[in-house]
Amino acid sequence: MASKQTISQTGHSGVLHRMFLEHPGSLGMSWAGHAAGAVKIGAELIGAGCAAIVHAAVPGWFTESAGKTVTRIYEHIQARKAGSADPENWPDYEI
């Protein structure tokens, strides 16, 4: 009975590691650091999306907001990739 429990716990632990720690660890980040960065970038992209929607209705407003935000985030990701230990294996979807 104890061996079944150990196998179950090990399998469960592997899933938790893969779900929460594997990706941030591959980027040299902690879970909390990765989460904070992802929330920050996500909020900025939501703001850029809102600016683009307002721009669609009133073309004179937010004429550069969305584009500048996306460009800045892209450049941030590219700089992190270039500074990584293994830029060739850096995931395209990194946050």
PDB file of N, CA and C in Angstrom:
ATOM      1  N   MET A   1       0.819  -1.186   0.000  1.00  0.00           N
ATOM      2  CA  MET A   1       0.000   0.000   0.000  1.00  0.00           C
ATOM      3  C   MET A   1       0.862   1.248   0.000  1.00  0.00           C
ATOM      4  N   ALA A   2       1.961   1.222   0.749  1.00  0.00           N
ATOM      5  CA  ALA A   2       2.837   2.390   0.825  1.00  0.00           C
ATOM      6  C   ALA A   2       3.474   2.676  -0.530  1.00  0.00           C
ATOM      7  N   SER A   3       3.817   1.629  -1.298  1.00  0.00           N
ATOM      8  CA  SER A   3       4.458   1.860  -2.590  1.00  0.00           C
ATOM      9  C   SER A   3       3.488   2.520  -3.573  1.00  0.00           C
ATOM     10  N   LYS A   4       2.199   2.159  -3.531  1.00  0.00           N
ATOM     11  CA  LYS A   4       1.219   2.805  -4.406  1.00  0.00           C
ATOM     12  C   LYS A   4       1.097   4.279  -4.061  1.00  0.00           C
ATOM     13  N   GLN A   5       1.118   4.589  -2.790  1.00  0.00           N
ATOM     14  CA  GLN A   5       1.015   5.980  -2.364  1.00  0.00           C
ATOM     15  C   GLN A   5       2.241   6.761  -2.843  1.00  0.00           C
ATOM     16  N   THR A   6       3.415   6.181  -2.749  1.00  0.00           N
ATOM     17  CA  THR A   6       4.642   6.850  -3.183  1.00  0.00           C
ATOM     18  C   THR A   6       4.612   7.099  -4.683  1.00  0.00           C
ATOM     19  N   ILE A   7       4.198   6.116  -5.463  1.00  0.00           N
ATOM     20  CA  ILE A   7       4.104   6.279  -6.910  1.00  0.00           C
ATOM     21  C   ILE A   7       3.106   7.388  -7.239  1.00  0.00           C
ATOM     22  N   SER A   8       1.973   7.376  -6.577  1.00  0.00           N
ATOM     23  CA  SER A   8       0.962   8.400  -6.808  1.00  0.00           C
ATOM     24  C   SER A   8       1.505   9.788  -6.472  1.00  0.00           C
ATOM     25  N   GLN A   9       2.193   9.897  -5.354  1.00  0.00           N
ATOM     26  CA  GLN A   9       2.733  11.191  -4.954  1.00  0.00           C
ATOM     27  C   GLN A   9       3.826  11.639  -5.925  1.00  0.00           C
ATOM     28  N   THR A  10       4.652  10.714  -6.379  1.00  0.00           N
ATOM     29  CA  THR A  10       5.716  11.056  -7.317  1.00  0.00           C
ATOM     30  C   THR A  10       5.135  11.543  -8.634  1.00  0.00           C
ATOM     31  N   GLY A  11       4.144  10.844  -9.154  1.00  0.00           N
ATOM     32  CA  GLY A  11       3.491  11.261 -10.392  1.00  0.00           C
ATOM     33  C   GLY A  11       2.843  12.614 -10.243  1.00  0.00           C
ATOM     34  N   HIS A  12       2.194  12.829  -9.124  1.00  0.00           N
ATOM     35  CA  HIS A  12       1.532  14.098  -8.858  1.00  0.00           C
ATOM     36  C   HIS A  12       2.567  15.211  -8.757  1.00  0.00           C
ATOM     37  N   SER A  13       3.672  14.931  -8.092  1.00  0.00           N
ATOM     38  CA  SER A  13       4.736  15.911  -7.942  1.00  0.00           C
ATOM     39  C   SER A  13       5.329  16.268  -9.300  1.00  0.00           C
ATOM     40  N   GLY A  14       5.487  15.288 -10.177  1.00  0.00           N
ATOM     41  CA  GLY A  14       6.019  15.546 -11.521  1.00  0.00           C
ATOM     42  C   GLY A  14       5.125  16.465 -12.321  1.00  0.00           C
ATOM     43  N   VAL A  15       3.822  16.259 -12.206  1.00  0.00           N
ATOM     44  CA  VAL A  15       2.860  17.112 -12.903  1.00  0.00           C
ATOM     45  C   VAL A  15       2.936  18.530 -12.343  1.00  0.00           C
ATOM     46  N   LEU A  16       2.998  18.648 -11.034  1.00  0.00           N
ATOM     47  CA  LEU A  16       3.074  19.978 -10.418  1.00  0.00           C
ATOM     48  C   LEU A  16       4.363  20.683 -10.834  1.00  0.00           C
ATOM     49  N   HIS A  17       5.460  19.946 -10.861  1.00  0.00           N
ATOM     50  CA  HIS A  17       6.729  20.536 -11.294  1.00  0.00           C
ATOM     51  C   HIS A  17       6.614  21.030 -12.728  1.00  0.00           C
ATOM     52  N   ARG A  18       6.074  20.192 -13.596  1.00  0.00           N
ATOM     53  CA  ARG A  18       5.926  20.570 -15.006  1.00  0.00           C
ATOM     54  C   ARG A  18       4.994  21.767 -15.168  1.00  0.00           C
ATOM     55  N   MET A  19       3.922  21.796 -14.416  1.00  0.00           N
ATOM     56  CA  MET A  19       2.922  22.865 -14.542  1.00  0.00           C
ATOM     57  C   MET A  19       3.414  24.208 -13.997  1.00  0.00           C
ATOM     58  N   PHE A  20       4.184  24.184 -12.906  1.00  0.00           N
ATOM     59  CA  PHE A  20       4.510  25.422 -12.218  1.00  0.00           C
ATOM     60  C   PHE A  20       5.983  25.809 -12.209  1.00  0.00           C
ATOM     61  N   LEU A  21       6.888  24.874 -12.353  1.00  0.00           N
ATOM     62  CA  LEU A  21       8.305  25.193 -12.160  1.00  0.00           C
ATOM     63  C   LEU A  21       9.188  24.969 -13.383  1.00  0.00           C
ATOM     64  N   GLU A  22       8.817  24.057 -14.251  1.00  0.00           N
ATOM     65  CA  GLU A  22       9.688  23.702 -15.367  1.00  0.00           C
ATOM     66  C   GLU A  22       9.956  24.893 -16.294  1.00  0.00           C
ATOM     67  N   HIS A  23       8.904  25.550 -16.753  1.00  0.00           N
ATOM     68  CA  HIS A  23       9.082  26.674 -17.677  1.00  0.00           C
ATOM     69  C   HIS A  23       9.829  27.840 -17.024  1.00  0.00           C
ATOM     70  N   PRO A  24       9.396  28.333 -15.851  1.00  0.00           N
ATOM     71  CA  PRO A  24      10.168  29.422 -15.238  1.00  0.00           C
ATOM     72  C   PRO A  24      11.628  29.032 -14.981  1.00  0.00           C
ATOM     73  N   GLY A  25      11.844  27.795 -14.536  1.00  0.00           N
ATOM     74  CA  GLY A  25      13.205  27.333 -14.284  1.00  0.00           C
ATOM     75  C   GLY A  25      14.049  27.306 -15.547  1.00  0.00           C
ATOM     76  N   SER A  26      13.441  26.953 -16.680  1.00  0.00           N
ATOM     77  CA  SER A  26      14.184  26.915 -17.941  1.00  0.00           C
ATOM     78  C   SER A  26      14.621  28.310 -18.377  1.00  0.00           C
ATOM     79  N   LEU A  27      13.974  29.322 -17.831  1.00  0.00           N
ATOM     80  CA  LEU A  27      14.313  30.714 -18.144  1.00  0.00           C
ATOM     81  C   LEU A  27      15.179  31.339 -17.061  1.00  0.00           C
ATOM     82  N   GLY A  28      15.538  30.525 -16.057  1.00  0.00           N
ATOM     83  CA  GLY A  28      16.351  31.035 -14.958  1.00  0.00           C
ATOM     84  C   GLY A  28      15.569  31.900 -13.995  1.00  0.00           C
ATOM     85  N   MET A  29      14.272  31.646 -13.883  1.00  0.00           N
ATOM     86  CA  MET A  29      13.407  32.461 -13.033  1.00  0.00           C
ATOM     87  C   MET A  29      12.715  31.599 -11.994  1.00  0.00           C
ATOM     88  N   SER A  30      12.296  32.227 -10.922  1.00  0.00           N
ATOM     89  CA  SER A  30      11.456  31.553  -9.940  1.00  0.00           C
ATOM     90  C   SER A  30      10.008  31.617 -10.433  1.00  0.00           C
ATOM     91  N   TRP A  31       9.134  30.830  -9.801  1.00  0.00           N
ATOM     92  CA  TRP A  31       7.724  30.896 -10.156  1.00  0.00           C
ATOM     93  C   TRP A  31       7.175  32.296  -9.919  1.00  0.00           C
ATOM     94  N   ALA A  32       7.499  32.883  -8.763  1.00  0.00           N
ATOM     95  CA  ALA A  32       6.976  34.211  -8.413  1.00  0.00           C
ATOM     96  C   ALA A  32       7.492  35.284  -9.366  1.00  0.00           C
ATOM     97  N   GLY A  33       8.773  35.222  -9.711  1.00  0.00           N
ATOM     98  CA  GLY A  33       9.333  36.200 -10.636  1.00  0.00           C
ATOM     99  C   GLY A  33       8.707  36.093 -12.010  1.00  0.00           C
ATOM    100  N   HIS A  34       8.517  34.863 -12.470  1.00  0.00           N
ATOM    101  CA  HIS A  34       7.874  34.647 -13.766  1.00  0.00           C
ATOM    102  C   HIS A  34       6.437  35.127 -13.728  1.00  0.00           C
ATOM    103  N   ALA A  35       5.726  34.823 -12.653  1.00  0.00           N
ATOM    104  CA  ALA A  35       4.324  35.236 -12.530  1.00  0.00           C
ATOM    105  C   ALA A  35       4.202  36.753 -12.550  1.00  0.00           C
ATOM    106  N   ALA A  36       5.077  37.430 -11.808  1.00  0.00           N
ATOM    107  CA  ALA A  36       5.022  38.902 -11.773  1.00  0.00           C
ATOM    108  C   ALA A  36       5.274  39.484 -13.158  1.00  0.00           C
ATOM    109  N   GLY A  37       6.260  38.956 -13.870  1.00  0.00           N
ATOM    110  CA  GLY A  37       6.544  39.439 -15.222  1.00  0.00           C
ATOM    111  C   GLY A  37       5.404  39.172 -16.183  1.00  0.00           C
ATOM    112  N   ALA A  38       4.807  37.986 -16.083  1.00  0.00           N
ATOM    113  CA  ALA A  38       3.708  37.637 -16.968  1.00  0.00           C
ATOM    114  C   ALA A  38       2.485  38.514 -16.707  1.00  0.00           C
ATOM    115  N   VAL A  39       2.206  38.786 -15.440  1.00  0.00           N
ATOM    116  CA  VAL A  39       1.070  39.660 -15.101  1.00  0.00           C
ATOM    117  C   VAL A  39       1.326  41.071 -15.627  1.00  0.00           C
ATOM    118  N   LYS A  40       2.545  41.564 -15.461  1.00  0.00           N
ATOM    119  CA  LYS A  40       2.888  42.908 -15.930  1.00  0.00           C
ATOM    120  C   LYS A  40       2.716  43.003 -17.445  1.00  0.00           C
ATOM    121  N   ILE A  41       3.283  42.058 -18.176  1.00  0.00           N
ATOM    122  CA  ILE A  41       3.177  42.078 -19.634  1.00  0.00           C
ATOM    123  C   ILE A  41       1.729  41.890 -20.069  1.00  0.00           C
ATOM    124  N   GLY A  42       1.010  40.985 -19.414  1.00  0.00           N
ATOM    125  CA  GLY A  42      -0.398  40.782 -19.752  1.00  0.00           C
ATOM    126  C   GLY A  42      -1.226  42.035 -19.560  1.00  0.00           C
ATOM    127  N   ALA A  43      -0.993  42.739 -18.456  1.00  0.00           N
ATOM    128  CA  ALA A  43      -1.732  43.977 -18.192  1.00  0.00           C
ATOM    129  C   ALA A  43      -1.396  45.044 -19.236  1.00  0.00           C
ATOM    130  N   GLU A  44      -0.119  45.117 -19.611  1.00  0.00           N
ATOM    131  CA  GLU A  44       0.270  46.078 -20.640  1.00  0.00           C
ATOM    132  C   GLU A  44      -0.389  45.754 -21.980  1.00  0.00           C
ATOM    133  N   LEU A  45      -0.470  44.468 -22.314  1.00  0.00           N
ATOM    134  CA  LEU A  45      -1.105  44.080 -23.568  1.00  0.00           C
ATOM    135  C   LEU A  45      -2.610  44.334 -23.542  1.00  0.00           C
ATOM    136  N   ILE A  46      -3.241  44.129 -22.401  1.00  0.00           N
ATOM    137  CA  ILE A  46      -4.665  44.447 -22.276  1.00  0.00           C
ATOM    138  C   ILE A  46      -4.869  45.947 -22.478  1.00  0.00           C
ATOM    139  N   GLY A  47      -4.008  46.757 -21.857  1.00  0.00           N
ATOM    140  CA  GLY A  47      -4.081  48.204 -22.038  1.00  0.00           C
ATOM    141  C   GLY A  47      -3.896  48.596 -23.495  1.00  0.00           C
ATOM    142  N   ALA A  48      -2.931  47.963 -24.168  1.00  0.00           N
ATOM    143  CA  ALA A  48      -2.695  48.243 -25.584  1.00  0.00           C
ATOM    144  C   ALA A  48      -3.909  47.847 -26.419  1.00  0.00           C
ATOM    145  N   GLY A  49      -4.520  46.727 -26.077  1.00  0.00           N
ATOM    146  CA  GLY A  49      -5.720  46.287 -26.794  1.00  0.00           C
ATOM    147  C   GLY A  49      -6.869  47.258 -26.606  1.00  0.00           C
ATOM    148  N   CYS A  50      -7.040  47.740 -25.383  1.00  0.00           N
ATOM    149  CA  CYS A  50      -8.093  48.738 -25.117  1.00  0.00           C
ATOM    150  C   CYS A  50      -7.820  50.016 -25.898  1.00  0.00           C
ATOM    151  N   ALA A  51      -6.560  50.443 -25.934  1.00  0.00           N
ATOM    152  CA  ALA A  51      -6.204  51.637 -26.698  1.00  0.00           C
ATOM    153  C   ALA A  51      -6.509  51.439 -28.178  1.00  0.00           C
ATOM    154  N   ALA A  52      -6.232  50.259 -28.708  1.00  0.00           N
ATOM    155  CA  ALA A  52      -6.512  49.980 -30.119  1.00  0.00           C
ATOM    156  C   ALA A  52      -8.008  49.996 -30.408  1.00  0.00           C
ATOM    157  N   ILE A  53      -8.799  49.485 -29.477  1.00  0.00           N
ATOM    158  CA  ILE A  53     -10.258  49.489 -29.657  1.00  0.00           C
ATOM    159  C   ILE A  53     -10.787  50.923 -29.646  1.00  0.00           C
ATOM    160  N   VAL A  54     -10.301  51.737 -28.706  1.00  0.00           N
ATOM    161  CA  VAL A  54     -10.710  53.147 -28.669  1.00  0.00           C
ATOM    162  C   VAL A  54     -10.242  53.845 -29.944  1.00  0.00           C
ATOM    163  N   HIS A  55      -9.029  53.542 -30.385  1.00  0.00           N
ATOM    164  CA  HIS A  55      -8.490  54.127 -31.612  1.00  0.00           C
ATOM    165  C   HIS A  55      -9.360  53.778 -32.818  1.00  0.00           C
ATOM    166  N   ALA A  56      -9.910  52.582 -32.832  1.00  0.00           N
ATOM    167  CA  ALA A  56     -10.782  52.187 -33.941  1.00  0.00           C
ATOM    168  C   ALA A  56     -12.015  53.088 -34.021  1.00  0.00           C
ATOM    169  N   ALA A  57     -12.535  53.475 -32.864  1.00  0.00           N
ATOM    170  CA  ALA A  57     -13.729  54.324 -32.828  1.00  0.00           C
ATOM    171  C   ALA A  57     -13.384  55.799 -33.043  1.00  0.00           C
ATOM    172  N   VAL A  58     -12.254  56.232 -32.470  1.00  0.00           N
ATOM    173  CA  VAL A  58     -11.833  57.633 -32.574  1.00  0.00           C
ATOM    174  C   VAL A  58     -10.377  57.632 -33.059  1.00  0.00           C
ATOM    175  N   PRO A  59     -10.170  57.648 -34.367  1.00  0.00           N
ATOM    176  CA  PRO A  59      -8.827  57.498 -34.920  1.00  0.00           C
ATOM    177  C   PRO A  59      -7.791  58.522 -34.450  1.00  0.00           C
ATOM    178  N   GLY A  60      -8.210  59.640 -33.954  1.00  0.00           N
ATOM    179  CA  GLY A  60      -7.273  60.645 -33.474  1.00  0.00           C
ATOM    180  C   GLY A  60      -6.722  60.350 -32.091  1.00  0.00           C
ATOM    181  N   TRP A  61      -7.299  59.414 -31.402  1.00  0.00           N
ATOM    182  CA  TRP A  61      -6.847  59.056 -30.050  1.00  0.00           C
ATOM    183  C   TRP A  61      -5.964  57.813 -30.100  1.00  0.00           C
ATOM    184  N   PHE A  62      -5.001  57.763 -29.212  1.00  0.00           N
ATOM    185  CA  PHE A  62      -4.121  56.593 -29.052  1.00  0.00           C
ATOM    186  C   PHE A  62      -3.526  56.137 -30.384  1.00  0.00           C
ATOM    187  N   THR A  63      -3.016  57.091 -31.139  1.00  0.00           N
ATOM    188  CA  THR A  63      -2.499  56.773 -32.475  1.00  0.00           C
ATOM    189  C   THR A  63      -1.241  55.909 -32.460  1.00  0.00           C
ATOM    190  N   GLU A  64      -0.509  55.904 -31.359  1.00  0.00           N
ATOM    191  CA  GLU A  64       0.725  55.122 -31.305  1.00  0.00           C
ATOM    192  C   GLU A  64       0.799  54.190 -30.103  1.00  0.00           C
ATOM    193  N   SER A  65      -0.174  54.225 -29.235  1.00  0.00           N
ATOM    194  CA  SER A  65      -0.103  53.490 -27.958  1.00  0.00           C
ATOM    195  C   SER A  65       0.069  51.986 -28.135  1.00  0.00           C
ATOM    196  N   ALA A  66      -0.787  51.365 -28.897  1.00  0.00           N
ATOM    197  CA  ALA A  66      -0.730  49.909 -29.033  1.00  0.00           C
ATOM    198  C   ALA A  66       0.565  49.474 -29.709  1.00  0.00           C
ATOM    199  N   GLY A  67       0.927  50.120 -30.791  1.00  0.00           N
ATOM    200  CA  GLY A  67       2.134  49.757 -31.525  1.00  0.00           C
ATOM    201  C   GLY A  67       3.396  49.921 -30.692  1.00  0.00           C
ATOM    202  N   LYS A  68       3.486  51.028 -29.963  1.00  0.00           N
ATOM    203  CA  LYS A  68       4.669  51.253 -29.128  1.00  0.00           C
ATOM    204  C   LYS A  68       4.755  50.228 -28.002  1.00  0.00           C
ATOM    205  N   THR A  69       3.616  49.874 -27.432  1.00  0.00           N
ATOM    206  CA  THR A  69       3.615  48.887 -26.345  1.00  0.00           C
ATOM    207  C   THR A  69       4.070  47.527 -26.855  1.00  0.00           C
ATOM    208  N   VAL A  70       3.518  47.097 -27.972  1.00  0.00           N
ATOM    209  CA  VAL A  70       3.888  45.790 -28.532  1.00  0.00           C
ATOM    210  C   VAL A  70       5.363  45.780 -28.916  1.00  0.00           C
ATOM    211  N   THR A  71       5.845  46.849 -29.527  1.00  0.00           N
ATOM    212  CA  THR A  71       7.258  46.932 -29.908  1.00  0.00           C
ATOM    213  C   THR A  71       8.163  46.874 -28.677  1.00  0.00           C
ATOM    214  N   ARG A  72       7.814  47.610 -27.624  1.00  0.00           N
ATOM    215  CA  ARG A  72       8.616  47.620 -26.404  1.00  0.00           C
ATOM    216  C   ARG A  72       8.662  46.237 -25.759  1.00  0.00           C
ATOM    217  N   ILE A  73       7.529  45.550 -25.710  1.00  0.00           N
ATOM    218  CA  ILE A  73       7.490  44.208 -25.121  1.00  0.00           C
ATOM    219  C   ILE A  73       8.305  43.235 -25.976  1.00  0.00           C
ATOM    220  N   TYR A  74       8.184  43.334 -27.282  1.00  0.00           N
ATOM    221  CA  TYR A  74       8.958  42.478 -28.179  1.00  0.00           C
ATOM    222  C   TYR A  74      10.461  42.693 -27.962  1.00  0.00           C
ATOM    223  N   GLU A  75      10.876  43.953 -27.872  1.00  0.00           N
ATOM    224  CA  GLU A  75      12.291  44.257 -27.656  1.00  0.00           C
ATOM    225  C   GLU A  75      12.777  43.744 -26.305  1.00  0.00           C
ATOM    226  N   HIS A  76      11.922  43.818 -25.292  1.00  0.00           N
ATOM    227  CA  HIS A  76      12.259  43.278 -23.969  1.00  0.00           C
ATOM    228  C   HIS A  76      12.504  41.773 -24.055  1.00  0.00           C
ATOM    229  N   ILE A  77      11.628  41.071 -24.746  1.00  0.00           N
ATOM    230  CA  ILE A  77      11.765  39.622 -24.877  1.00  0.00           C
ATOM    231  C   ILE A  77      13.014  39.273 -25.679  1.00  0.00           C
ATOM    232  N   GLN A  78      13.282  40.008 -26.746  1.00  0.00           N
ATOM    233  CA  GLN A  78      14.471  39.740 -27.557  1.00  0.00           C
ATOM    234  C   GLN A  78      15.754  40.004 -26.770  1.00  0.00           C
ATOM    235  N   ALA A  79      15.758  41.034 -25.937  1.00  0.00           N
ATOM    236  CA  ALA A  79      16.928  41.323 -25.109  1.00  0.00           C
ATOM    237  C   ALA A  79      17.156  40.213 -24.086  1.00  0.00           C
ATOM    238  N   ARG A  80      16.087  39.691 -23.494  1.00  0.00           N
ATOM    239  CA  ARG A  80      16.225  38.569 -22.555  1.00  0.00           C
ATOM    240  C   ARG A  80      16.756  37.340 -23.280  1.00  0.00           C
ATOM    241  N   LYS A  81      16.259  37.110 -24.486  1.00  0.00           N
ATOM    242  CA  LYS A  81      16.726  35.963 -25.268  1.00  0.00           C
ATOM    243  C   LYS A  81      18.217  36.102 -25.573  1.00  0.00           C
ATOM    244  N   ALA A  82      18.650  37.271 -26.032  1.00  0.00           N
ATOM    245  CA  ALA A  82      20.054  37.488 -26.390  1.00  0.00           C
ATOM    246  C   ALA A  82      20.970  37.334 -25.175  1.00  0.00           C
ATOM    247  N   GLY A  83      20.481  37.689 -23.996  1.00  0.00           N
ATOM    248  CA  GLY A  83      21.287  37.601 -22.787  1.00  0.00           C
ATOM    249  C   GLY A  83      21.218  36.268 -22.075  1.00  0.00           C
ATOM    250  N   SER A  84      20.449  35.342 -22.629  1.00  0.00           N
ATOM    251  CA  SER A  84      20.294  34.041 -21.966  1.00  0.00           C
ATOM    252  C   SER A  84      21.523  33.163 -22.202  1.00  0.00           C
ATOM    253  N   ALA A  85      21.640  32.125 -21.400  1.00  0.00           N
ATOM    254  CA  ALA A  85      22.763  31.197 -21.515  1.00  0.00           C
ATOM    255  C   ALA A  85      22.725  30.429 -22.832  1.00  0.00           C
ATOM    256  N   ASP A  86      21.527  30.180 -23.364  1.00  0.00           N
ATOM    257  CA  ASP A  86      21.373  29.394 -24.591  1.00  0.00           C
ATOM    258  C   ASP A  86      20.313  30.035 -25.487  1.00  0.00           C
ATOM    259  N   PRO A  87      20.668  31.134 -26.175  1.00  0.00           N
ATOM    260  CA  PRO A  87      19.677  31.851 -26.984  1.00  0.00           C
ATOM    261  C   PRO A  87      19.033  31.008 -28.077  1.00  0.00           C
ATOM    262  N   GLU A  88      19.768  30.013 -28.586  1.00  0.00           N
ATOM    263  CA  GLU A  88      19.218  29.181 -29.666  1.00  0.00           C
ATOM    264  C   GLU A  88      18.045  28.322 -29.200  1.00  0.00           C
ATOM    265  N   ASN A  89      18.009  27.984 -27.920  1.00  0.00           N
ATOM    266  CA  ASN A  89      16.930  27.158 -27.384  1.00  0.00           C
ATOM    267  C   ASN A  89      15.931  27.964 -26.564  1.00  0.00           C
ATOM    268  N   TRP A  90      15.944  29.278 -26.710  1.00  0.00           N
ATOM    269  CA  TRP A  90      15.021  30.142 -25.976  1.00  0.00           C
ATOM    270  C   TRP A  90      13.641  30.003 -26.613  1.00  0.00           C
ATOM    271  N   PRO A  91      12.604  29.759 -25.824  1.00  0.00           N
ATOM    272  CA  PRO A  91      11.277  29.574 -26.409  1.00  0.00           C
ATOM    273  C   PRO A  91      10.748  30.884 -27.013  1.00  0.00           C
ATOM    274  N   ASP A  92      10.081  30.803 -28.141  1.00  0.00           N
ATOM    275  CA  ASP A  92       9.512  31.987 -28.803  1.00  0.00           C
ATOM    276  C   ASP A  92       8.394  32.616 -27.977  1.00  0.00           C
ATOM    277  N   TYR A  93       7.791  31.843 -27.109  1.00  0.00           N
ATOM    278  CA  TYR A  93       6.646  32.316 -26.351  1.00  0.00           C
ATOM    279  C   TYR A  93       7.034  32.840 -24.974  1.00  0.00           C
ATOM    280  N   GLU A  94       8.326  33.010 -24.720  1.00  0.00           N
ATOM    281  CA  GLU A  94       8.790  33.432 -23.382  1.00  0.00           C
ATOM    282  C   GLU A  94       8.159  34.725 -22.955  1.00  0.00           C
ATOM    283  N   ILE A  95       7.856  34.784 -21.653  1.00  0.00           N
ATOM    284  CA  ILE A  95       7.363  36.018 -21.035  1.00  0.00           C
ATOM    285  C   ILE A  95       8.262  36.335 -19.873  1.00  0.00           C
TER     286      ILE A  95
END
